[in-house]
Amino acid sequence: MEIIMSILAGILFMAGTYLVLSKNMIRIIIGTSIISHGAHVLLLTMAGLKTGAPPLLGLDASTYTDPLPQALILTAIVISFGVTSFFLVLGYRTYKETGTDNTERMRGTDSYD
Amino acid sequence: MTNLMIWPILIPLLTGVVLLLAPKRVLFQRALSLIAGVALIVLNIFILLSIHQDGILTLELGGWNPPFGIVLVGDMLAALLITTTSIVSLPILLFSIYTIGKEREQFYFYAFYQFLITGVIGAFLTGDLFNLFVFFEVMLISSYILIVHGGTKIQLRESFKYVLVNVISSAFFVVGVAYLYAVTGTLNIAHLSERINSLDSPAPILTVIAVLFLIVFGLKGALFPLYFWLPASYTAPPFAIAAIFGALLTKVGIYSIFRTYSMIFTHDIGFTHQLLSILAALTMVIGIIGAIAHQDVKKILVYNVIVAVGFVLFGVSTMTEAGFIGAIYYVLHDMVIKGALFLLIGAMVIVAGTSHLKEMGGLIKHHPRLGWMFFTATMALVGVPPLSGFVGKLMLIQGGIEAGQYGIIAVMMVTSLLILYSMIRIFLKGFYGQIKLLKADQYGSSKGLLLPCAFLITVSALMGLGAEALYPFAESAAKTLLNPEIYIDAVLKE
């Protein structure tokens, strides 16, 4: 199971990298959120996907899954949610202000001398 | 008094929260930020002295014993860095009161300034790798907002790139944490250090993870070849914001490399630290090429930030006591002097009305104090003996000789000379030479701008003159880093 999940994370990273390298601003933002998905999936996988009860003490199971990575992922998810929403608004404002969503046209006009 | 270690984080955090409540009352915002700044300096100096007296201070948050809970660790390195952070952030705050403009002030500028300091100080104090990630994000999200604050076209354009680079490096950080957790099963820095150092034959995967963390922190700290985002994004925001970025943000990345490469990843020094020293040398070279190539005063200064990253990381890569002491001296000096130089260049651009060297000249006639302060700061940056840059470089060279890295020492010496060239060019062309300003502009006011610069230059001079007094602090910080057992014993108490 870990191998399948690792391959999935790899595919997510691949797709995210491809999107981040494109010119369109919204594709870049989607790419970053796919990369964060990949990172979260990897975090879950790396801690081990051994079978066990959900980490709730009321279940009285003999083994539980590792609760720590779940807490880490929860933290990472809200952080990336906040950053992504900021990033989307930033992209929108940049589009309004510069009149383009093509990153090729977002170069500076300042000369390099 | 056991809760002492939480206060450096709580003071800016609570101040920021209170500042959110009354955004339109500018006078209240200014006064409260200044009071909080002074209180933070006093508190941090008190913490520094008590750590000097009693050894490492720890605080187990929530009363859970490490490695199960989050622990805040105040060792000497962290204490020196938080003290310098608070000392540097106060004059920059003063400068921003004069220059940032009412519109920005009414839009939560001071609150985000406080949150930025919260993130930086938290990153220095934490003893847990994931908590370090969270404090990185606190710092970065505040910096995203400060870099775009005001919303001019150039700021929007450059902050899009800045946010993108940092989002990706944060994803890498999560991946690094995931791998490290899979291999060791812990995230507490002391516990990690203990587990990895107790291995008889460390797995090669640990070296891979070490390089992954080098990529993450190198992206935050602008290490070659991951520095490409820095020049454009540090020249976009107003000077007060660029100053706090130049003084603090890259230093957090450097500190994280310092911490991880001296305490956790010491199992394969031959590879990891050799890589670090080569990258440090290339960082110096690439930074100085940029500093010489540009005619824009902002760009010259920004590339000098990159050079300093190379100097400090070279000291870390030597793994000798002298090299570590040198790196600690240099990072403290660099925080102060980069803050001072950003403010001085800011004042210079404000009085000259342009940031291009070809368009300015003869400023010394009407602004002699600004001119001579700039000259002093340049000398301190280069490392002329009575000022603060000297001791750090001297110890770095000694550490390099002990580690046998003669080639990199040569690069460092040549780079120092070229730093002098790049900065003195600003002095000669901008302050001397033909007066190019219109008559009406020649008396452009530098009122209030010089006080914060003078404060920082005084601090720099004191650090140079009082190097003897600072030495025991730097020495004990280096000892803790070279002997992680001291840190592990203090945190795990076994």
PDB file of N, CA and C in Angstrom, chain B residues 229-265:
ATOM      1  N   TRP B 229      15.573  34.440  -6.435  1.00  0.00           N
ATOM      2  CA  TRP B 229      14.357  35.207  -6.157  1.00  0.00           C
ATOM      3  C   TRP B 229      14.661  36.483  -5.386  1.00  0.00           C
ATOM      4  N   LEU B 230      15.825  36.529  -4.704  1.00  0.00           N
ATOM      5  CA  LEU B 230      16.044  37.571  -3.709  1.00  0.00           C
ATOM      6  C   LEU B 230      16.223  38.980  -4.286  1.00  0.00           C
ATOM      7  N   PRO B 231      17.094  39.188  -5.293  1.00  0.00           N
ATOM      8  CA  PRO B 231      17.367  40.569  -5.706  1.00  0.00           C
ATOM      9  C   PRO B 231      16.107  41.344  -6.095  1.00  0.00           C
ATOM     10  N   ALA B 232      15.222  40.735  -6.894  1.00  0.00           N
ATOM     11  CA  ALA B 232      14.046  41.481  -7.337  1.00  0.00           C
ATOM     12  C   ALA B 232      13.077  41.717  -6.190  1.00  0.00           C
ATOM     13  N   SER B 233      12.864  40.683  -5.338  1.00  0.00           N
ATOM     14  CA  SER B 233      11.819  40.868  -4.335  1.00  0.00           C
ATOM     15  C   SER B 233      12.261  41.782  -3.195  1.00  0.00           C
ATOM     16  N   TYR B 234      13.567  41.917  -2.935  1.00  0.00           N
ATOM     17  CA  TYR B 234      13.982  42.826  -1.860  1.00  0.00           C
ATOM     18  C   TYR B 234      14.070  44.272  -2.326  1.00  0.00           C
ATOM     19  N   THR B 235      14.057  44.501  -3.642  1.00  0.00           N
ATOM     20  CA  THR B 235      14.085  45.889  -4.084  1.00  0.00           C
ATOM     21  C   THR B 235      12.681  46.439  -4.317  1.00  0.00           C
ATOM     22  N   ALA B 236      11.662  45.561  -4.297  1.00  0.00           N
ATOM     23  CA  ALA B 236      10.308  46.035  -4.593  1.00  0.00           C
ATOM     24  C   ALA B 236       9.670  46.835  -3.447  1.00  0.00           C
ATOM     25  N   PRO B 237       9.677  46.366  -2.197  1.00  0.00           N
ATOM     26  CA  PRO B 237       8.944  47.084  -1.156  1.00  0.00           C
ATOM     27  C   PRO B 237       9.669  48.349  -0.698  1.00  0.00           C
ATOM     28  N   PRO B 238       8.995  49.201   0.105  1.00  0.00           N
ATOM     29  CA  PRO B 238       9.647  50.394   0.648  1.00  0.00           C
ATOM     30  C   PRO B 238      10.856  50.031   1.523  1.00  0.00           C
ATOM     31  N   PHE B 239      11.715  51.013   1.759  1.00  0.00           N
ATOM     32  CA  PHE B 239      12.990  50.725   2.416  1.00  0.00           C
ATOM     33  C   PHE B 239      12.859  50.152   3.814  1.00  0.00           C
ATOM     34  N   ALA B 240      11.868  50.643   4.583  1.00  0.00           N
ATOM     35  CA  ALA B 240      11.743  50.136   5.949  1.00  0.00           C
ATOM     36  C   ALA B 240      11.472  48.632   5.910  1.00  0.00           C
ATOM     37  N   ILE B 241      10.651  48.190   4.964  1.00  0.00           N
ATOM     38  CA  ILE B 241      10.324  46.767   4.869  1.00  0.00           C
ATOM     39  C   ILE B 241      11.517  45.990   4.318  1.00  0.00           C
ATOM     40  N   ALA B 242      12.180  46.554   3.304  1.00  0.00           N
ATOM     41  CA  ALA B 242      13.370  45.886   2.765  1.00  0.00           C
ATOM     42  C   ALA B 242      14.422  45.737   3.855  1.00  0.00           C
ATOM     43  N   ALA B 243      14.514  46.735   4.756  1.00  0.00           N
ATOM     44  CA  ALA B 243      15.524  46.679   5.813  1.00  0.00           C
ATOM     45  C   ALA B 243      15.244  45.529   6.768  1.00  0.00           C
ATOM     46  N   ILE B 244      13.978  45.360   7.161  1.00  0.00           N
ATOM     47  CA  ILE B 244      13.685  44.284   8.109  1.00  0.00           C
ATOM     48  C   ILE B 244      13.860  42.931   7.408  1.00  0.00           C
ATOM     49  N   PHE B 245      13.557  42.859   6.123  1.00  0.00           N
ATOM     50  CA  PHE B 245      13.784  41.617   5.380  1.00  0.00           C
ATOM     51  C   PHE B 245      15.277  41.316   5.296  1.00  0.00           C
ATOM     52  N   GLY B 246      16.046  42.323   4.866  1.00  0.00           N
ATOM     53  CA  GLY B 246      17.482  42.114   4.688  1.00  0.00           C
ATOM     54  C   GLY B 246      18.175  41.776   5.982  1.00  0.00           C
ATOM     55  N   ALA B 247      17.673  42.358   7.100  1.00  0.00           N
ATOM     56  CA  ALA B 247      18.331  42.106   8.378  1.00  0.00           C
ATOM     57  C   ALA B 247      17.926  40.757   8.960  1.00  0.00           C
ATOM     58  N   LEU B 248      16.674  40.335   8.784  1.00  0.00           N
ATOM     59  CA  LEU B 248      16.204  39.166   9.535  1.00  0.00           C
ATOM     60  C   LEU B 248      15.909  37.925   8.704  1.00  0.00           C
ATOM     61  N   LEU B 249      15.251  38.066   7.552  1.00  0.00           N
ATOM     62  CA  LEU B 249      14.655  36.870   6.937  1.00  0.00           C
ATOM     63  C   LEU B 249      15.680  35.835   6.492  1.00  0.00           C
ATOM     64  N   THR B 250      16.717  36.266   5.761  1.00  0.00           N
ATOM     65  CA  THR B 250      17.695  35.270   5.322  1.00  0.00           C
ATOM     66  C   THR B 250      18.423  34.664   6.523  1.00  0.00           C
ATOM     67  N   LYS B 251      18.519  35.437   7.602  1.00  0.00           N
ATOM     68  CA  LYS B 251      19.260  34.948   8.772  1.00  0.00           C
ATOM     69  C   LYS B 251      18.544  33.765   9.425  1.00  0.00           C
ATOM     70  N   VAL B 252      17.218  33.706   9.271  1.00  0.00           N
ATOM     71  CA  VAL B 252      16.502  32.567   9.838  1.00  0.00           C
ATOM     72  C   VAL B 252      16.857  31.288   9.074  1.00  0.00           C
ATOM     73  N   GLY B 253      16.972  31.410   7.737  1.00  0.00           N
ATOM     74  CA  GLY B 253      17.410  30.260   6.945  1.00  0.00           C
ATOM     75  C   GLY B 253      18.819  29.828   7.333  1.00  0.00           C
ATOM     76  N   ILE B 254      19.696  30.822   7.508  1.00  0.00           N
ATOM     77  CA  ILE B 254      21.074  30.525   7.889  1.00  0.00           C
ATOM     78  C   ILE B 254      21.112  29.832   9.244  1.00  0.00           C
ATOM     79  N   TYR B 255      20.322  30.378  10.185  1.00  0.00           N
ATOM     80  CA  TYR B 255      20.284  29.785  11.523  1.00  0.00           C
ATOM     81  C   TYR B 255      19.830  28.332  11.453  1.00  0.00           C
ATOM     82  N   SER B 256      18.826  28.042  10.591  1.00  0.00           N
ATOM     83  CA  SER B 256      18.324  26.674  10.522  1.00  0.00           C
ATOM     84  C   SER B 256      19.378  25.734   9.959  1.00  0.00           C
ATOM     85  N   ILE B 257      20.151  26.192   8.968  1.00  0.00           N
ATOM     86  CA  ILE B 257      21.247  25.358   8.465  1.00  0.00           C
ATOM     87  C   ILE B 257      22.265  25.158   9.581  1.00  0.00           C
ATOM     88  N   PHE B 258      22.565  26.233  10.290  1.00  0.00           N
ATOM     89  CA  PHE B 258      23.509  26.195  11.412  1.00  0.00           C
ATOM     90  C   PHE B 258      23.081  25.115  12.413  1.00  0.00           C
ATOM     91  N   ARG B 259      21.819  25.168  12.794  1.00  0.00           N
ATOM     92  CA  ARG B 259      21.305  24.258  13.814  1.00  0.00           C
ATOM     93  C   ARG B 259      21.301  22.819  13.300  1.00  0.00           C
ATOM     94  N   THR B 260      20.734  22.594  12.119  1.00  0.00           N
ATOM     95  CA  THR B 260      20.619  21.209  11.652  1.00  0.00           C
ATOM     96  C   THR B 260      21.978  20.635  11.286  1.00  0.00           C
ATOM     97  N   TYR B 261      22.843  21.437  10.681  1.00  0.00           N
ATOM     98  CA  TYR B 261      24.135  20.898  10.249  1.00  0.00           C
ATOM     99  C   TYR B 261      25.147  20.796  11.377  1.00  0.00           C
ATOM    100  N   SER B 262      24.863  21.373  12.539  1.00  0.00           N
ATOM    101  CA  SER B 262      25.806  21.168  13.632  1.00  0.00           C
ATOM    102  C   SER B 262      25.276  20.153  14.636  1.00  0.00           C
ATOM    103  N   MET B 263      23.963  19.950  14.701  1.00  0.00           N
ATOM    104  CA  MET B 263      23.432  19.058  15.734  1.00  0.00           C
ATOM    105  C   MET B 263      22.814  17.787  15.192  1.00  0.00           C
ATOM    106  N   ILE B 264      22.165  17.837  14.035  1.00  0.00           N
ATOM    107  CA  ILE B 264      21.463  16.645  13.560  1.00  0.00           C
ATOM    108  C   ILE B 264      22.277  15.901  12.520  1.00  0.00           C
ATOM    109  N   PHE B 265      22.659  16.579  11.448  1.00  0.00           N
ATOM    110  CA  PHE B 265      23.293  15.884  10.319  1.00  0.00           C
ATOM    111  C   PHE B 265      24.807  15.947  10.422  1.00  0.00           C
TER     112      PHE B 265
END
